[in-house]
Amino acid sequence: MASASCVSLLVLVAMASAASAQLSPTFYATSCPDALATISRVVTAAVRSEPRMGASLVRLHFHDCFVDGCDGSVLLADTGSFVGEQGAAPNAGSIRGMNVIDNVKTQVEALCKQTVSCADILAVAARDSVFALGGPFWTVPLGRRDSTTASKTNVENDLPPPSSDLQGLTDKFSNKGLSVTDMVALSGAHTIGQSQCKNFRDRIYNDTNIDTAFATSLKANCPQATGSSDSSLAPLDRTSPNAFDNAYYTNLLSQKGLLHSDQVLFNGGGTDNTVRSFASNPATFGSAFATAMVNMGNISPKTGTQGQIRLSCSKVNA
Ligand code: HEM
């Protein structure tokens, strides 16, 4: 009798952990049925009023997921006793959109108290941003919970720098369980948004796999000497900076990738054919991007009783 109930307890525990390891698109269907429509409304309005915000929100989800999984850790602000991720080199003076996420969270909290996580809001906001800019739509698995910690060091170790070569990028993505195809597809997010001069300066002055006229035109606002121009902006895709299309890849074919880490994807290596395929077929890119975003969104989610549902995305619950 005792051993039989032990076995059924074990079965229950096994079932519970299997269930909690699995995100589900219908996670809020009964607990907060209007959550997704609310996120979409706020995000779409923000992107309409400033298209770049769509890019910033997509990037925020990436920077969340690559650092200790998709757990909203990137949103935690520093406090007197807490050092968060926002001051880490890849994020400082660079990530944007936390105010839009706060705005979404306020509206969602008014509907359903402490039910929808900040990590899920980031995942849905990224999807809605891509769609608002003309890109693909996909179903977002949900049920992530929010972290109670953050790691500045892990931001610096786990996010690839723009100076990365192909092997460096491949390693950083494979460390997160993502394939080379996912990596090439996700890099296509650079079809929207902007970069600061300090992140492409080395490329336009030193790389040889760059279109000469393209490099020259960028030098005007990004002089070689470091200084006040460090933060001056250029679009990652000059052809159509606010459209989520496949122009990122056609740019790579003509050596007009803005970042060093962009052009390495088409530089005589093993990813050339994938770039060619995404450049010649927008639908192939769209579906590969959607698949890769779901894969990225599945990186080490906190589920079940792990973590918490934050009341405010920028701070751990009191
Ligand atoms: C492959 C490795 C990657 C590297 C080295 C990289 C690096 C960068 C850098 C340096 C910037 C410019 C930041 C600034 O100057 O402030 C940037 C912007 C951006 N990145 Fe990436 N990134 C990578 C992958 C990704 C992925 C996987 C996504 C999303 C799926 C993404 C989405 C974006 C977007 C949308 C922007 C523009 C943001 C804005 O305008 O606010 N990136 N990235």
CSV table of C-alpha atoms and ligand atoms in Angstrom, one decimal:
chain,number,residue,atom,x,y,z
A,1,MET,CA,0.0,0.0,0.0
A,2,ALA,CA,2.7,2.4,1.0
A,3,SER,CA,4.8,1.5,-2.0
A,4,ALA,CA,1.8,1.8,-4.3
A,5,SER,CA,1.1,5.3,-3.2
A,6,CYS,CA,4.8,6.1,-3.5
A,7,VAL,CA,4.7,4.9,-7.1
A,8,SER,CA,1.6,7.0,-7.8
A,9,LEU,CA,3.3,10.0,-6.2
A,10,LEU,CA,6.3,9.5,-8.4
A,11,VAL,CA,4.1,9.3,-11.5
A,12,LEU,CA,2.3,12.5,-10.4
A,13,VAL,CA,5.6,14.3,-9.9
A,14,ALA,CA,6.9,13.1,-13.3
A,15,MET,CA,3.7,14.2,-15.0
A,16,ALA,CA,3.9,17.6,-13.2
A,17,SER,CA,7.5,18.3,-14.3
A,18,ALA,CA,6.8,17.1,-17.9
A,19,ALA,CA,3.8,19.5,-18.0
A,20,SER,CA,5.7,22.4,-16.5
A,21,ALA,CA,8.6,21.9,-19.0
A,22,GLN,CA,6.1,22.5,-21.8
A,23,LEU,CA,4.9,26.0,-22.8
A,24,SER,CA,1.4,26.2,-24.4
A,25,PRO,CA,-0.2,28.7,-26.7
A,26,THR,CA,-3.4,28.5,-24.7
A,27,PHE,CA,-1.8,29.1,-21.4
A,28,TYR,CA,-3.9,32.2,-20.6
A,29,ALA,CA,-7.1,31.1,-22.4
A,30,THR,CA,-9.0,30.8,-19.2
A,31,SER,CA,-6.9,32.8,-16.7
A,32,CYS,CA,-6.6,35.9,-18.9
A,33,PRO,CA,-8.5,35.5,-22.2
A,34,ASP,CA,-7.9,39.1,-23.3
A,35,ALA,CA,-4.2,39.2,-22.6
A,36,LEU,CA,-2.9,38.7,-26.1
A,37,ALA,CA,-5.3,41.2,-27.7
A,38,THR,CA,-4.2,43.8,-25.1
A,39,ILE,CA,-0.5,43.2,-25.7
A,40,SER,CA,-1.1,43.4,-29.5
A,41,ARG,CA,-3.1,46.7,-29.2
A,42,VAL,CA,-0.4,48.5,-27.1
A,43,VAL,CA,2.5,47.1,-29.2
A,44,THR,CA,0.9,47.9,-32.5
A,45,ALA,CA,0.2,51.5,-31.5
A,46,ALA,CA,3.7,51.9,-30.2
A,47,VAL,CA,5.2,50.6,-33.5
A,48,ARG,CA,2.8,52.8,-35.6
A,49,SER,CA,4.0,55.9,-33.8
A,50,GLU,CA,7.6,54.9,-34.0
A,51,PRO,CA,8.5,52.0,-36.4
A,52,ARG,CA,12.0,51.5,-34.8
A,53,MET,CA,10.2,50.5,-31.6
A,54,GLY,CA,9.3,47.3,-33.3
A,55,ALA,CA,13.0,46.5,-33.8
A,56,SER,CA,13.8,47.5,-30.2
A,57,LEU,CA,11.2,45.1,-28.8
A,58,VAL,CA,12.4,42.2,-31.0
A,59,ARG,CA,15.9,42.7,-29.7
A,60,LEU,CA,14.7,42.9,-26.1
A,61,HIS,CA,13.3,39.4,-26.4
A,62,PHE,CA,16.6,38.1,-27.9
A,63,HIS,CA,18.6,39.8,-25.1
A,64,ASP,CA,16.2,38.3,-22.5
A,65,CYS,CA,16.3,34.7,-23.9
A,66,PHE,CA,20.1,34.4,-24.4
A,67,VAL,CA,20.8,35.3,-20.8
A,68,ASP,CA,19.6,32.7,-18.4
A,69,GLY,CA,16.6,31.8,-20.6
A,70,CYS,CA,13.5,33.8,-21.5
A,71,ASP,CA,12.6,35.0,-18.0
A,72,GLY,CA,12.3,38.7,-18.1
A,73,SER,CA,15.7,39.2,-16.5
A,74,VAL,CA,16.7,41.9,-18.9
A,75,LEU,CA,13.8,44.1,-17.6
A,76,LEU,CA,15.0,44.3,-14.0
A,77,ALA,CA,16.5,47.7,-13.3
A,78,ASP,CA,19.4,48.3,-11.0
A,79,THR,CA,18.7,49.2,-7.4
A,80,GLY,CA,21.0,50.2,-4.5
A,81,SER,CA,21.6,46.5,-3.7
A,82,PHE,CA,20.9,44.9,-7.1
A,83,VAL,CA,23.0,45.0,-10.2
A,84,GLY,CA,20.9,44.0,-13.3
A,85,GLU,CA,21.6,43.4,-16.9
A,86,GLN,CA,20.9,46.8,-18.3
A,87,GLY,CA,24.3,48.2,-17.5
A,88,ALA,CA,26.2,45.3,-19.3
A,89,ALA,CA,28.1,46.4,-22.4
A,90,PRO,CA,25.7,45.0,-25.1
A,91,ASN,CA,22.7,46.6,-23.3
A,92,ALA,CA,24.0,49.9,-21.9
A,93,GLY,CA,22.8,52.9,-23.9
A,94,SER,CA,21.5,50.5,-26.5
A,95,ILE,CA,18.4,48.4,-25.5
A,96,ARG,CA,15.1,50.3,-25.8
A,97,GLY,CA,11.4,49.6,-25.3
A,98,MET,CA,11.3,48.9,-21.6
A,99,ASN,CA,8.7,51.7,-21.3
A,100,VAL,CA,6.4,50.0,-23.8
A,101,ILE,CA,6.7,46.7,-21.9
A,102,ASP,CA,5.8,48.6,-18.7
A,103,ASN,CA,2.8,50.2,-20.4
A,104,VAL,CA,1.6,46.8,-21.7
A,105,LYS,CA,2.1,45.3,-18.2
A,106,THR,CA,0.0,48.1,-16.5
A,107,GLN,CA,-2.9,47.4,-19.0
A,108,VAL,CA,-2.6,43.6,-18.5
A,109,GLU,CA,-2.4,43.9,-14.7
A,110,ALA,CA,-5.6,45.9,-14.8
A,111,LEU,CA,-7.3,43.0,-16.6
A,112,CYS,CA,-5.8,40.1,-14.7
A,113,LYS,CA,-3.9,40.6,-11.5
A,114,GLN,CA,-0.5,38.9,-11.3
A,115,THR,CA,-1.3,36.4,-14.0
A,116,VAL,CA,0.7,37.2,-17.2
A,117,SER,CA,4.5,37.2,-16.9
A,118,CYS,CA,6.8,39.9,-18.2
A,119,ALA,CA,8.8,37.1,-20.0
A,120,ASP,CA,5.6,36.1,-22.0
A,121,ILE,CA,4.8,39.8,-22.7
A,122,LEU,CA,8.3,40.1,-24.3
A,123,ALA,CA,7.7,37.0,-26.5
A,124,VAL,CA,4.3,38.2,-27.7
A,125,ALA,CA,5.5,41.8,-28.1
A,126,ALA,CA,8.4,40.6,-30.4
A,127,ARG,CA,5.9,38.6,-32.5
A,128,ASP,CA,3.4,41.5,-32.7
A,129,SER,CA,6.3,43.9,-33.6
A,130,VAL,CA,7.5,41.8,-36.5
A,131,PHE,CA,3.9,41.4,-37.8
A,132,ALA,CA,3.2,45.2,-37.5
A,133,LEU,CA,6.3,45.8,-39.7
A,134,GLY,CA,5.0,43.5,-42.4
A,135,GLY,CA,6.7,40.3,-41.3
A,136,PRO,CA,5.4,36.8,-40.6
A,137,PHE,CA,2.9,35.9,-37.8
A,138,TRP,CA,3.3,32.8,-35.6
A,139,THR,CA,1.7,31.3,-32.6
A,140,VAL,CA,3.6,32.0,-29.4
A,141,PRO,CA,3.9,29.2,-26.8
A,142,LEU,CA,3.2,30.7,-23.3
A,143,GLY,CA,3.6,30.0,-19.6
A,144,ARG,CA,7.1,31.4,-18.9
A,145,ARG,CA,7.6,32.8,-15.4
A,146,ASP,CA,9.8,35.7,-14.4
A,147,SER,CA,13.2,35.6,-12.7
A,148,THR,CA,14.0,37.0,-9.3
A,149,THR,CA,17.6,37.5,-10.3
A,150,ALA,CA,19.7,38.9,-13.2
A,151,SER,CA,23.3,38.5,-14.3
A,152,LYS,CA,25.4,41.3,-15.8
A,153,THR,CA,28.3,38.8,-16.3
A,154,ASN,CA,26.1,36.4,-18.3
A,155,VAL,CA,25.0,39.2,-20.7
A,156,GLU,CA,28.7,39.8,-21.5
A,157,ASN,CA,29.5,36.1,-21.8
A,158,ASP,CA,26.4,34.8,-23.7
A,159,LEU,CA,25.5,37.5,-26.2
A,160,PRO,CA,27.7,37.6,-29.3
A,161,PRO,CA,29.6,40.8,-30.0
A,162,PRO,CA,29.3,42.5,-33.5
A,163,SER,CA,33.0,41.6,-34.0
A,164,SER,CA,32.1,37.9,-34.0
A,165,ASP,CA,33.3,35.7,-36.9
A,166,LEU,CA,31.1,32.8,-38.2
A,167,GLN,CA,32.5,30.2,-35.7
A,168,GLY,CA,32.0,32.6,-32.8
A,169,LEU,CA,28.4,33.2,-33.7
A,170,THR,CA,27.8,29.5,-34.3
A,171,ASP,CA,29.2,28.7,-30.8
A,172,LYS,CA,27.0,31.3,-29.0
A,173,PHE,CA,23.9,30.0,-30.7
A,174,SER,CA,24.7,26.4,-30.3
A,175,ASN,CA,25.3,27.1,-26.5
A,176,LYS,CA,21.7,28.0,-26.4
A,177,GLY,CA,20.5,24.9,-28.3
A,178,LEU,CA,19.9,26.8,-31.6
A,179,SER,CA,21.0,25.5,-35.0
A,180,VAL,CA,23.0,27.3,-37.7
A,181,THR,CA,19.8,27.7,-39.7
A,182,ASP,CA,18.1,29.3,-36.7
A,183,MET,CA,21.2,31.6,-36.3
A,184,VAL,CA,21.0,32.7,-40.0
A,185,ALA,CA,17.3,33.2,-39.8
A,186,LEU,CA,17.3,35.1,-36.5
A,187,SER,CA,20.1,37.4,-37.8
A,188,GLY,CA,17.5,38.5,-40.4
A,189,ALA,CA,16.0,40.6,-37.6
A,190,HIS,CA,18.6,43.0,-38.7
A,191,THR,CA,16.3,43.9,-41.6
A,192,ILE,CA,14.8,46.4,-39.1
A,193,GLY,CA,16.3,48.8,-36.6
A,194,GLN,CA,19.5,50.7,-36.2
A,195,SER,CA,23.1,50.4,-35.0
A,196,GLN,CA,25.4,52.9,-33.4
A,197,CYS,CA,28.6,53.8,-35.2
A,198,LYS,CA,30.8,52.3,-32.5
A,199,ASN,CA,29.4,48.9,-33.5
A,200,PHE,CA,30.3,49.1,-37.2
A,201,ARG,CA,33.3,51.5,-37.2
A,202,ASP,CA,35.9,48.7,-37.4
A,203,ARG,CA,34.0,47.1,-40.3
A,204,ILE,CA,33.7,50.2,-42.4
A,205,TYR,CA,37.4,51.2,-41.9
A,206,ASN,CA,39.1,47.8,-41.8
A,207,ASP,CA,37.0,45.0,-43.4
A,208,THR,CA,37.7,44.1,-47.1
A,209,ASN,CA,34.5,42.2,-47.7
A,210,ILE,CA,32.5,45.5,-47.9
A,211,ASP,CA,31.1,47.4,-50.9
A,212,THR,CA,33.3,50.4,-51.3
A,213,ALA,CA,30.6,53.0,-52.0
A,214,PHE,CA,28.6,51.6,-49.0
A,215,ALA,CA,31.5,52.0,-46.7
A,216,THR,CA,32.3,55.5,-47.9
A,217,SER,CA,28.7,56.7,-47.4
A,218,LEU,CA,28.7,55.4,-43.8
A,219,LYS,CA,32.0,57.1,-43.0
A,220,ALA,CA,30.4,60.6,-43.2
A,221,ASN,CA,28.5,60.1,-39.9
A,222,CYS,CA,30.9,57.7,-38.4
A,223,PRO,CA,34.4,59.1,-38.4
A,224,GLN,CA,37.4,56.9,-37.6
A,225,ALA,CA,38.2,58.7,-34.3
A,226,THR,CA,36.2,57.6,-31.3
A,227,GLY,CA,34.2,60.4,-29.6
A,228,SER,CA,30.9,62.1,-29.9
A,229,SER,CA,30.0,60.2,-33.1
A,230,ASP,CA,30.2,56.8,-31.3
A,231,SER,CA,26.4,56.7,-30.9
A,232,SER,CA,25.4,58.1,-34.3
A,233,LEU,CA,23.0,55.8,-35.9
A,234,ALA,CA,22.7,54.0,-39.2
A,235,PRO,CA,20.0,51.6,-40.3
A,236,LEU,CA,20.9,47.9,-40.2
A,237,ASP,CA,19.1,47.6,-43.6
A,238,ARG,CA,19.4,50.7,-45.6
A,239,THR,CA,17.1,49.4,-48.4
A,240,SER,CA,14.0,49.2,-46.2
A,241,PRO,CA,14.8,50.0,-42.6
A,242,ASN,CA,11.2,49.8,-41.3
A,243,ALA,CA,10.0,46.9,-43.3
A,244,PHE,CA,10.3,43.3,-42.0
A,245,ASP,CA,11.4,41.8,-45.4
A,246,ASN,CA,14.3,39.8,-46.7
A,247,ALA,CA,16.4,42.8,-47.8
A,248,TYR,CA,18.9,42.0,-45.1
A,249,TYR,CA,20.0,38.9,-47.1
A,250,THR,CA,20.1,40.7,-50.5
A,251,ASN,CA,22.3,43.3,-48.9
A,252,LEU,CA,24.7,40.5,-47.8
A,253,LEU,CA,24.9,39.2,-51.4
A,254,SER,CA,26.3,42.7,-52.4
A,255,GLN,CA,28.6,43.0,-49.4
A,256,LYS,CA,26.4,45.6,-47.7
A,257,GLY,CA,25.9,44.0,-44.3
A,258,LEU,CA,26.3,46.8,-41.7
A,259,LEU,CA,27.9,44.7,-38.9
A,260,HIS,CA,31.0,42.5,-39.3
A,261,SER,CA,28.8,39.8,-37.7
A,262,ASP,CA,26.2,40.2,-40.5
A,263,GLN,CA,28.6,39.9,-43.4
A,264,VAL,CA,30.3,36.8,-42.0
A,265,LEU,CA,27.1,34.9,-42.8
A,266,PHE,CA,27.9,35.4,-46.5
A,267,ASN,CA,31.6,35.3,-46.8
A,268,GLY,CA,32.5,32.0,-48.5
A,269,GLY,CA,31.6,29.9,-45.5
A,270,GLY,CA,29.0,27.2,-44.7
A,271,THR,CA,26.1,29.6,-44.4
A,272,ASP,CA,26.3,31.1,-47.9
A,273,ASN,CA,23.7,28.9,-49.3
A,274,THR,CA,21.2,29.6,-46.6
A,275,VAL,CA,21.7,33.3,-47.1
A,276,ARG,CA,21.1,32.9,-50.9
A,277,SER,CA,18.0,30.9,-50.3
A,278,PHE,CA,16.5,33.6,-47.9
A,279,ALA,CA,17.6,36.3,-50.3
A,280,SER,CA,15.8,34.7,-53.2
A,281,ASN,CA,12.7,33.5,-51.4
A,282,PRO,CA,10.9,35.8,-48.9
A,283,ALA,CA,8.5,33.1,-47.8
A,284,THR,CA,11.2,30.7,-47.0
A,285,PHE,CA,12.8,33.3,-44.8
A,286,GLY,CA,9.5,34.2,-43.2
A,287,SER,CA,8.8,30.7,-42.1
A,288,ALA,CA,12.4,30.0,-41.0
A,289,PHE,CA,12.3,33.2,-38.9
A,290,ALA,CA,9.0,32.2,-37.3
A,291,THR,CA,10.3,28.7,-36.4
A,292,ALA,CA,13.6,30.1,-35.1
A,293,MET,CA,11.8,32.7,-32.9
A,294,VAL,CA,9.7,29.9,-31.3
A,295,ASN,CA,12.9,27.9,-30.8
A,296,MET,CA,14.6,31.0,-29.2
A,297,GLY,CA,11.5,31.6,-27.1
A,298,ASN,CA,11.9,28.1,-25.7
A,299,ILE,CA,15.3,28.7,-24.2
A,300,SER,CA,15.2,27.5,-20.5
A,301,PRO,CA,11.8,28.9,-19.5
A,302,LYS,CA,10.9,29.0,-15.9
A,303,THR,CA,7.6,27.2,-15.4
A,304,GLY,CA,5.4,25.8,-12.8
A,305,THR,CA,6.4,27.1,-9.4
A,306,GLN,CA,9.8,28.5,-10.5
A,307,GLY,CA,10.4,32.2,-10.3
A,308,GLN,CA,7.4,34.5,-10.0
A,309,ILE,CA,4.9,36.6,-11.9
A,310,ARG,CA,6.2,40.1,-11.4
A,311,LEU,CA,3.8,42.9,-10.6
A,312,SER,CA,6.1,45.4,-12.2
A,313,CYS,CA,8.4,44.2,-14.9
A,314,SER,CA,11.3,46.3,-13.8
A,315,LYS,CA,11.5,45.0,-10.2
A,316,VAL,CA,11.2,41.7,-8.3
A,317,ASN,CA,8.1,41.5,-6.1
A,318,ALA,CA,8.5,42.9,-2.6
B,1,HEM,C1,23.9,37.1,-34.6
B,1,HEM,C2,24.4,37.8,-33.5
B,1,HEM,C3,24.0,39.2,-33.3
B,1,HEM,C4,24.8,40.3,-33.1
B,1,HEM,C5,26.3,40.2,-33.0
B,1,HEM,C6,24.0,41.4,-32.9
B,1,HEM,C7,24.5,42.7,-32.6
B,1,HEM,C8,23.7,43.8,-32.7
B,1,HEM,C9,24.2,45.2,-32.5
B,1,HEM,C10,25.6,45.5,-32.3
B,1,HEM,C11,23.2,46.0,-32.7
B,1,HEM,C12,23.2,47.5,-32.7
B,1,HEM,C13,23.1,48.0,-31.2
B,1,HEM,C14,23.4,49.4,-31.0
B,1,HEM,O1,24.2,50.0,-31.8
B,1,HEM,O2,22.9,50.1,-30.1
B,1,HEM,C15,22.0,45.2,-32.9
B,1,HEM,C16,20.7,45.7,-33.2
B,1,HEM,C17,19.6,44.9,-33.3
B,1,HEM,N1,19.6,43.6,-33.2
B,1,HEM,FE1,21.1,42.3,-33.2
B,1,HEM,N2,22.7,41.1,-33.0
B,1,HEM,C18,22.6,39.7,-33.2
B,1,HEM,C19,21.5,38.9,-33.3
B,1,HEM,C20,20.2,39.4,-33.2
B,1,HEM,C21,19.1,38.6,-33.1
B,1,HEM,C22,19.1,37.1,-32.9
B,1,HEM,C23,18.0,39.4,-33.0
B,1,HEM,C24,16.5,39.1,-32.9
B,1,HEM,C25,16.0,38.0,-33.2
B,1,HEM,C26,18.5,40.8,-33.2
B,1,HEM,C27,17.8,41.9,-33.3
B,1,HEM,C28,18.3,43.2,-33.4
B,1,HEM,C29,17.5,44.3,-33.7
B,1,HEM,C30,16.0,44.3,-34.1
B,1,HEM,C31,18.3,45.5,-33.6
B,1,HEM,C32,17.9,46.9,-33.8
B,1,HEM,C33,17.4,47.4,-32.5
B,1,HEM,C34,17.0,48.9,-32.5
B,1,HEM,O3,17.0,49.6,-33.5
B,1,HEM,O4,16.6,49.4,-31.4
B,1,HEM,N3,19.9,40.7,-33.2
B,1,HEM,N4,22.3,43.9,-32.9
